[in-house]
CSV table of C-alpha atoms and ligand atoms in Angstrom, one decimal:
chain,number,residue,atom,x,y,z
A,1027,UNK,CA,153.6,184.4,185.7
A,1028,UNK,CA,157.1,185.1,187.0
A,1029,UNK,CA,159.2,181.7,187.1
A,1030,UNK,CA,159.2,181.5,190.4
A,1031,UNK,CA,158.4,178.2,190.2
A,1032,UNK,CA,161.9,177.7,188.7
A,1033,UNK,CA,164.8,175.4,190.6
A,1034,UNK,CA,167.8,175.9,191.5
A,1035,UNK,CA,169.7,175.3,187.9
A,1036,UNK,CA,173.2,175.8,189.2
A,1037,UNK,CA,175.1,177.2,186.6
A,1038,UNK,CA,173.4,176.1,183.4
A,1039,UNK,CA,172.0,179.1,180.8
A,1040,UNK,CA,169.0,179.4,181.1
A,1041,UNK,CA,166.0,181.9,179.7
A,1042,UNK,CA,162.9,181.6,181.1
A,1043,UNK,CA,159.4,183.3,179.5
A,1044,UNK,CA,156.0,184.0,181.1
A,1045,UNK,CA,155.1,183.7,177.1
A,1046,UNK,CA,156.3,182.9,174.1
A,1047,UNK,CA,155.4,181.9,170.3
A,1048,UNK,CA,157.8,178.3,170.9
A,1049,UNK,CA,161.0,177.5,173.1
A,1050,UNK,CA,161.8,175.4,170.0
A,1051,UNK,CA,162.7,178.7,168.1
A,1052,UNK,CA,164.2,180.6,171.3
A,1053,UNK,CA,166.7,177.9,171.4
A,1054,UNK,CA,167.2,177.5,167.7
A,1055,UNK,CA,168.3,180.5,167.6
A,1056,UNK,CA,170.1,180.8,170.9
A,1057,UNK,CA,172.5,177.7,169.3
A,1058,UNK,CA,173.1,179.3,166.4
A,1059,UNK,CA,174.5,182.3,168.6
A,1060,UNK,CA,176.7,179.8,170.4
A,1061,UNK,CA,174.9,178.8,173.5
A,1062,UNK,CA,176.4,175.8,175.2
A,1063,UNK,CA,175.0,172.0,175.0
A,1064,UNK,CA,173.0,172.1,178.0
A,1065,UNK,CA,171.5,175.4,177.7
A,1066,UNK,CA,167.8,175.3,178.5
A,1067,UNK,CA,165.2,177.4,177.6
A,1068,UNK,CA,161.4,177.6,179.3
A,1069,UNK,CA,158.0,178.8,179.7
A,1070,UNK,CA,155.1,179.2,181.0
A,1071,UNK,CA,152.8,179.8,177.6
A,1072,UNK,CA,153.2,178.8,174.1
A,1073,UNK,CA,151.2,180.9,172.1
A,1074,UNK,CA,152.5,178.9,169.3
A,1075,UNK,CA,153.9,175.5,169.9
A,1076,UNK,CA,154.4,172.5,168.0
A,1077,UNK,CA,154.5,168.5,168.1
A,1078,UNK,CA,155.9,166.4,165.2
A,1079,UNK,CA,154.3,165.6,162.1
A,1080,UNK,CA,153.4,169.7,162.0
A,1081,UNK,CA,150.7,169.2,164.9
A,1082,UNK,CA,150.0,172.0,167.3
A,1083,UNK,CA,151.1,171.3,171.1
A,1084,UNK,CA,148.1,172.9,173.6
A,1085,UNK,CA,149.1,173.5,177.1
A,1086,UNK,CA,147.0,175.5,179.4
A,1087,UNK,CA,149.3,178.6,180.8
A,1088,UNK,CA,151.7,177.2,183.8
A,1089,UNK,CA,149.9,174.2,183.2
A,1090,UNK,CA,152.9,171.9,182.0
A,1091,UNK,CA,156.3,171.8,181.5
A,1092,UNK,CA,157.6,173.8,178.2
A,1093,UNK,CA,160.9,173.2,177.7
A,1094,UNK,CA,163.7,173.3,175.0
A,1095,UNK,CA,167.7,172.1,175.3
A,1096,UNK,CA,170.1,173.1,173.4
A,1097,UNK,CA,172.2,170.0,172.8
A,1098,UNK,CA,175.1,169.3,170.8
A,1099,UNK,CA,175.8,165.9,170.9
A,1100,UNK,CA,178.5,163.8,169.4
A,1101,UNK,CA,176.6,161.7,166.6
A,1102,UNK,CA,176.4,161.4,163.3
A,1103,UNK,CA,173.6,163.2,161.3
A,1104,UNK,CA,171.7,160.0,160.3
A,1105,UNK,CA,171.8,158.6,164.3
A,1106,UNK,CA,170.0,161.8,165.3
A,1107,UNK,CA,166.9,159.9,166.2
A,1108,UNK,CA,168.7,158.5,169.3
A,1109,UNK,CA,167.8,162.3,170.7
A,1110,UNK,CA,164.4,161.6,170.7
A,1111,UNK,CA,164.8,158.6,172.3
A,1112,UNK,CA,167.0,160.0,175.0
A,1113,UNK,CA,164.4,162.9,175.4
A,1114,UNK,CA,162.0,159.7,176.2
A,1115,UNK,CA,164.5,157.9,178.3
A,1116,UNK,CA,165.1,160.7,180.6
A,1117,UNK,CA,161.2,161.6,181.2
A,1118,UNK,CA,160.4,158.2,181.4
A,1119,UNK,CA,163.0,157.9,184.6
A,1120,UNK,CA,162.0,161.2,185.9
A,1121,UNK,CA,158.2,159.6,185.9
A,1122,UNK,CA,159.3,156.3,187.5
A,1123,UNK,CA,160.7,158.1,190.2
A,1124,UNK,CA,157.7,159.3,191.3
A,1125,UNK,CA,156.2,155.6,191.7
A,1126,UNK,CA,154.7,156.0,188.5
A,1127,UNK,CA,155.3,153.3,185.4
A,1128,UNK,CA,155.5,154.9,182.1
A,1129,UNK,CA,155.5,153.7,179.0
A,1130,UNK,CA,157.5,155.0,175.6
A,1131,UNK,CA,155.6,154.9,172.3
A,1132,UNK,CA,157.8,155.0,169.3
A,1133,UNK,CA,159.5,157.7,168.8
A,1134,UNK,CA,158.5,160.1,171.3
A,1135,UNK,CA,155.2,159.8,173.2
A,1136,UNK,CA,155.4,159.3,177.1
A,1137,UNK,CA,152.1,157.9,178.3
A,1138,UNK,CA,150.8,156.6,181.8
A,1139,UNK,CA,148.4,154.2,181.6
A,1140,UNK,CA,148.4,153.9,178.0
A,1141,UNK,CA,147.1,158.0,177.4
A,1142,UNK,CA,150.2,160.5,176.7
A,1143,UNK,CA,151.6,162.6,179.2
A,1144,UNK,CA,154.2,164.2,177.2
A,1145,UNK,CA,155.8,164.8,173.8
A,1146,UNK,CA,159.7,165.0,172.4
A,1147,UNK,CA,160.5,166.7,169.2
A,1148,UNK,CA,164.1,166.8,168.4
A,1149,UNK,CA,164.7,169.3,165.8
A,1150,UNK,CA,168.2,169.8,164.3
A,1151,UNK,CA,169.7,172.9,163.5
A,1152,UNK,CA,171.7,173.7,160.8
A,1153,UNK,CA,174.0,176.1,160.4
A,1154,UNK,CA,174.2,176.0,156.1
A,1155,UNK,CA,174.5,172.5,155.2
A,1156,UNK,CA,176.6,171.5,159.3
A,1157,UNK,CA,174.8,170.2,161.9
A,1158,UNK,CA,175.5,173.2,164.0
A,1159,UNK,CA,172.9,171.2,167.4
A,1160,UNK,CA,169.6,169.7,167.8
A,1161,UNK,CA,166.9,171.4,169.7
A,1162,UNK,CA,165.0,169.2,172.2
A,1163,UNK,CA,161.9,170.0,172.9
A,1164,UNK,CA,159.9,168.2,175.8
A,1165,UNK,CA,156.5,169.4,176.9
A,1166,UNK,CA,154.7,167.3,179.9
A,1167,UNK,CA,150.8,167.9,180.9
A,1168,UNK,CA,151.4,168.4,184.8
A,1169,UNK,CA,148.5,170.3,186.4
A,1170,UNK,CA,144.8,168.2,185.8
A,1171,UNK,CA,144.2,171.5,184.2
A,1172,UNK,CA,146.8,171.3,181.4
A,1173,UNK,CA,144.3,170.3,179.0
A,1174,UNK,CA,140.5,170.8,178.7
A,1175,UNK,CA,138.6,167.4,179.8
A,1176,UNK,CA,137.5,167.1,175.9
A,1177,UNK,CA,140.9,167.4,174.8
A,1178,UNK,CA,142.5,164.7,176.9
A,1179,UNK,CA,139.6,162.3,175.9
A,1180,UNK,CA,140.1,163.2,172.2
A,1181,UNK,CA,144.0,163.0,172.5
A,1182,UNK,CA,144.2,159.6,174.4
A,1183,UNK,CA,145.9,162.1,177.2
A,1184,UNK,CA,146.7,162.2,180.4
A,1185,UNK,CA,148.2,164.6,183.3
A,1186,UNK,CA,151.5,163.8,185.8
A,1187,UNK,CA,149.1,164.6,188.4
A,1188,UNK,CA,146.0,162.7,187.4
A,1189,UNK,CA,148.0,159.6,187.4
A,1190,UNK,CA,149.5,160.6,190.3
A,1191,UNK,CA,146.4,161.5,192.4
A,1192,UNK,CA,148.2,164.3,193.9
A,1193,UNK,CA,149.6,167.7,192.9
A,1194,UNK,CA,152.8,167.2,191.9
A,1195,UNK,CA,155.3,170.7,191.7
A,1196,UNK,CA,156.9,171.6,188.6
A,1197,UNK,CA,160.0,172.4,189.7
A,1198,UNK,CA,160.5,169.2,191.1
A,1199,UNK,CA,159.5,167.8,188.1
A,1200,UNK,CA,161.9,170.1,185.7
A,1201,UNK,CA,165.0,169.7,188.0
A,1202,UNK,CA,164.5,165.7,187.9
A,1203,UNK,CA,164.3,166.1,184.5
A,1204,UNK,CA,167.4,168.2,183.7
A,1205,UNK,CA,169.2,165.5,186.0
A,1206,UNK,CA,168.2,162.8,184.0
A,1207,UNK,CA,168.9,164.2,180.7
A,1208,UNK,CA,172.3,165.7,181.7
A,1209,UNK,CA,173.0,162.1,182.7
A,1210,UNK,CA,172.1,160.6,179.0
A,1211,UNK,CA,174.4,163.0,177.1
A,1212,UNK,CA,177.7,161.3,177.1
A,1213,UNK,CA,176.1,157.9,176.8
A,1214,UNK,CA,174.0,158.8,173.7
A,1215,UNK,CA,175.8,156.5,171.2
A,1216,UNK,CA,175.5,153.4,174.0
A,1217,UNK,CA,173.9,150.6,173.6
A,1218,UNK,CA,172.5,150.7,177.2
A,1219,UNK,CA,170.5,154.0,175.7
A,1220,UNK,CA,168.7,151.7,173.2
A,1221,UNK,CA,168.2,149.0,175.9
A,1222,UNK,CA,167.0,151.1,178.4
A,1223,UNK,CA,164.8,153.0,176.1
A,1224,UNK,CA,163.4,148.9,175.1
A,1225,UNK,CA,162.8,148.3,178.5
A,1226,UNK,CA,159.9,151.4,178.9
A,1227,UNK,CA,158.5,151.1,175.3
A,1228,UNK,CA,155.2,149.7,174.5
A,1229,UNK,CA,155.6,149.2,171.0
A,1230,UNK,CA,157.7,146.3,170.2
A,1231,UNK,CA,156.1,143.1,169.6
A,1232,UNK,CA,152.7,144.7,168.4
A,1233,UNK,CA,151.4,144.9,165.5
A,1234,UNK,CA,151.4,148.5,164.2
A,1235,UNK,CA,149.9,151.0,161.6
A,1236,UNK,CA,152.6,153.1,160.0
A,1237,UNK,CA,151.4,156.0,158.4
A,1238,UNK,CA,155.0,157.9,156.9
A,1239,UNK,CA,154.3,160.5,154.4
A,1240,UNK,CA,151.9,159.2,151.6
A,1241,UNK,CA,152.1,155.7,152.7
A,1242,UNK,CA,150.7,153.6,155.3
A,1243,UNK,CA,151.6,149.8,155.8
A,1244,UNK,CA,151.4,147.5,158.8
A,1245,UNK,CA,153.0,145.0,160.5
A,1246,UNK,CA,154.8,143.9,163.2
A,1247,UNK,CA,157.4,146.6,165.5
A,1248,UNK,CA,159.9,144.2,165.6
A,1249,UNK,CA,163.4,146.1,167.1
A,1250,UNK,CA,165.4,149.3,167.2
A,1251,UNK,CA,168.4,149.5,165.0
A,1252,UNK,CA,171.6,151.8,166.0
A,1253,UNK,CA,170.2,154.9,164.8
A,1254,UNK,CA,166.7,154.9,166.8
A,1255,UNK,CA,164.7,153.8,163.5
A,1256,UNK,CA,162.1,151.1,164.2
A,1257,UNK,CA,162.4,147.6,162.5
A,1258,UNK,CA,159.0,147.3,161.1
A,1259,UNK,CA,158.2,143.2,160.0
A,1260,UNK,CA,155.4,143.3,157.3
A,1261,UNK,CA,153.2,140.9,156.1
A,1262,UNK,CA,155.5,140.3,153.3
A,1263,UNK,CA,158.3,138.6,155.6
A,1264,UNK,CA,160.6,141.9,154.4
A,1265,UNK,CA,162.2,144.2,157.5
A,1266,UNK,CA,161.4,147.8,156.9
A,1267,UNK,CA,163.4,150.7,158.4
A,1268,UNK,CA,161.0,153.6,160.1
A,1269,UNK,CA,163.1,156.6,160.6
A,1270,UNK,CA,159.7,159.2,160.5
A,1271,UNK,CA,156.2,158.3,160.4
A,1272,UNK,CA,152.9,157.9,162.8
A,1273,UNK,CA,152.8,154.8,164.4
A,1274,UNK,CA,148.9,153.2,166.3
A,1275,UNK,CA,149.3,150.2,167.7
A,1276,UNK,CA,146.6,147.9,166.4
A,1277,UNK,CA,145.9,145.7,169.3
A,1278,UNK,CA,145.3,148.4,171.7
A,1279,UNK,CA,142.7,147.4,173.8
B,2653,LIG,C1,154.9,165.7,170.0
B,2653,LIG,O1,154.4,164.9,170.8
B,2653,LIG,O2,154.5,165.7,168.8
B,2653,LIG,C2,156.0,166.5,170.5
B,2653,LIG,C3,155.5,167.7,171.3
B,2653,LIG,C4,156.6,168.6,171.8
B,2653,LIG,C5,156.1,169.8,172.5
B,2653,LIG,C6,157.2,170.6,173.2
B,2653,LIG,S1,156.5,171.8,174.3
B,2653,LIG,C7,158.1,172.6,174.4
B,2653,LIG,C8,158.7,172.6,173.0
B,2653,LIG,N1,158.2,173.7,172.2
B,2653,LIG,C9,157.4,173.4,171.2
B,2653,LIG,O3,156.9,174.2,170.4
B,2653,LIG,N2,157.3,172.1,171.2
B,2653,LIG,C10,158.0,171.4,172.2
């Protein structure tokens, strides 16, 4: 694979690889060398990449979009969570503009039709004990292909082009995407974030299965605070705060 498929990305850094072990470390370590907020890097193969929680992300080879931003946004360490939700924001547009209606499970799964397209992780880096960036890492299952038919049933997954019915290029896709995101940046601390990011989720107002750490609880996903966490209302009548943690939403159908 060659990148071909690549846009037009004007002047932002890029680095592009046929393969690579994860763009989350590629751009972890291309911010702590300085690269811009902005800076993207892609691929075309992870040989080794990752989800949250410490869970493998599979992703048949020029199957998907792999993709990590360097971003250095102006926000306290305990509001990073709002870079997830931006990460879902921005791919939830880009989705939306191609007729499609996404939905946002808390924190970071996209998902059409109630299966997940795509995954954000937003990692920070440090450099010692300052927040030197975060590294956001989207990856979307285009191509039908992107997953073996097994795996999407197992995963509760779905592909941009299966929903779509239609092949649907990458490039378009990335450089929608990029738009989108670059659009976000300055308004990361806004309110309208939060509210936009409410108006695509599926999780508020359900009753939920948290599962953070050692502990699981349920209850009802009641709101967002400022920093991204979710409100969770248990059966107790107390408001817990959710800054981590696996959420299933119990009435599901
Ligand atoms: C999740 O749903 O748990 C998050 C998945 C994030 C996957 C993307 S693919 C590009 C980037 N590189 C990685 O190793 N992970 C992210």
């Amino acid at each position: 694979m060659t990148g071909d498929w690549l846009p037009d990305l004007g002047g932002r850094p890029c680095r592009y690889f046929a393969q690579v072990p994860s763009t989350q470390d590629i751009a972890r370590a291309w911010a702590l060398e300085g690269a811009a907020t902005g800076a993207t890097v892609i691929a075309d193969e992870q040989t080794a990449g990752r989800g949250r929680l410490g869970r493998t992300w599979l992703a048949a080879p020029g199957s998907s979009l792999l993709l990590s931003i360097v971003l250095r946004p102006a926000l306290p360490p305990e509001e990073l969570g709002r870079v997830t939700l931006l990460g879902a924001v921005a791919l939830a547009e880009t989705l939306a503009g191609l007729g499609l209606q996404p939905g946002i499970k808390w924190p970071n799964d996209v998902q059409l039709a109630g299966r997940k397209v795509a995954g954000i992780l937003a990692e920070a880096v440090w450099a010692g004990d300052r927040l030197s960036a975060v590294a956001l890492g989207i990856g979307v299952n285009v191509r039908r292909d992107a997953l073996p038919p097994e795996a999407l049933e197992a995963y509760r997954a779905t592909t941009v082009e299966a929903a779509l019915g239609r092949p649907c290029p990458r490039g378009v896709l990335l450089g929608d995407l990029l738009a989108h995101l670059d659009a976000w940046m300055p308004r990361v601390r806004e309110p309208i974030l939060l509210e936009t990011w409410t108006q695509y989720n599926v999780t508020l107002g359900r009753r939920v299965d948290v599962a953070a750490g050692h502990e699981r609880f349920s209850g009802l996903a009641e709101a967002l605070d400022d920093r991204g966490a979710l409100l969770v209302r248990q059966d107790d009548g107390s408001l817990r705060p959710l800054l981590a943690g696996e959420v299933t939403i119990l009435d599901e159908a």
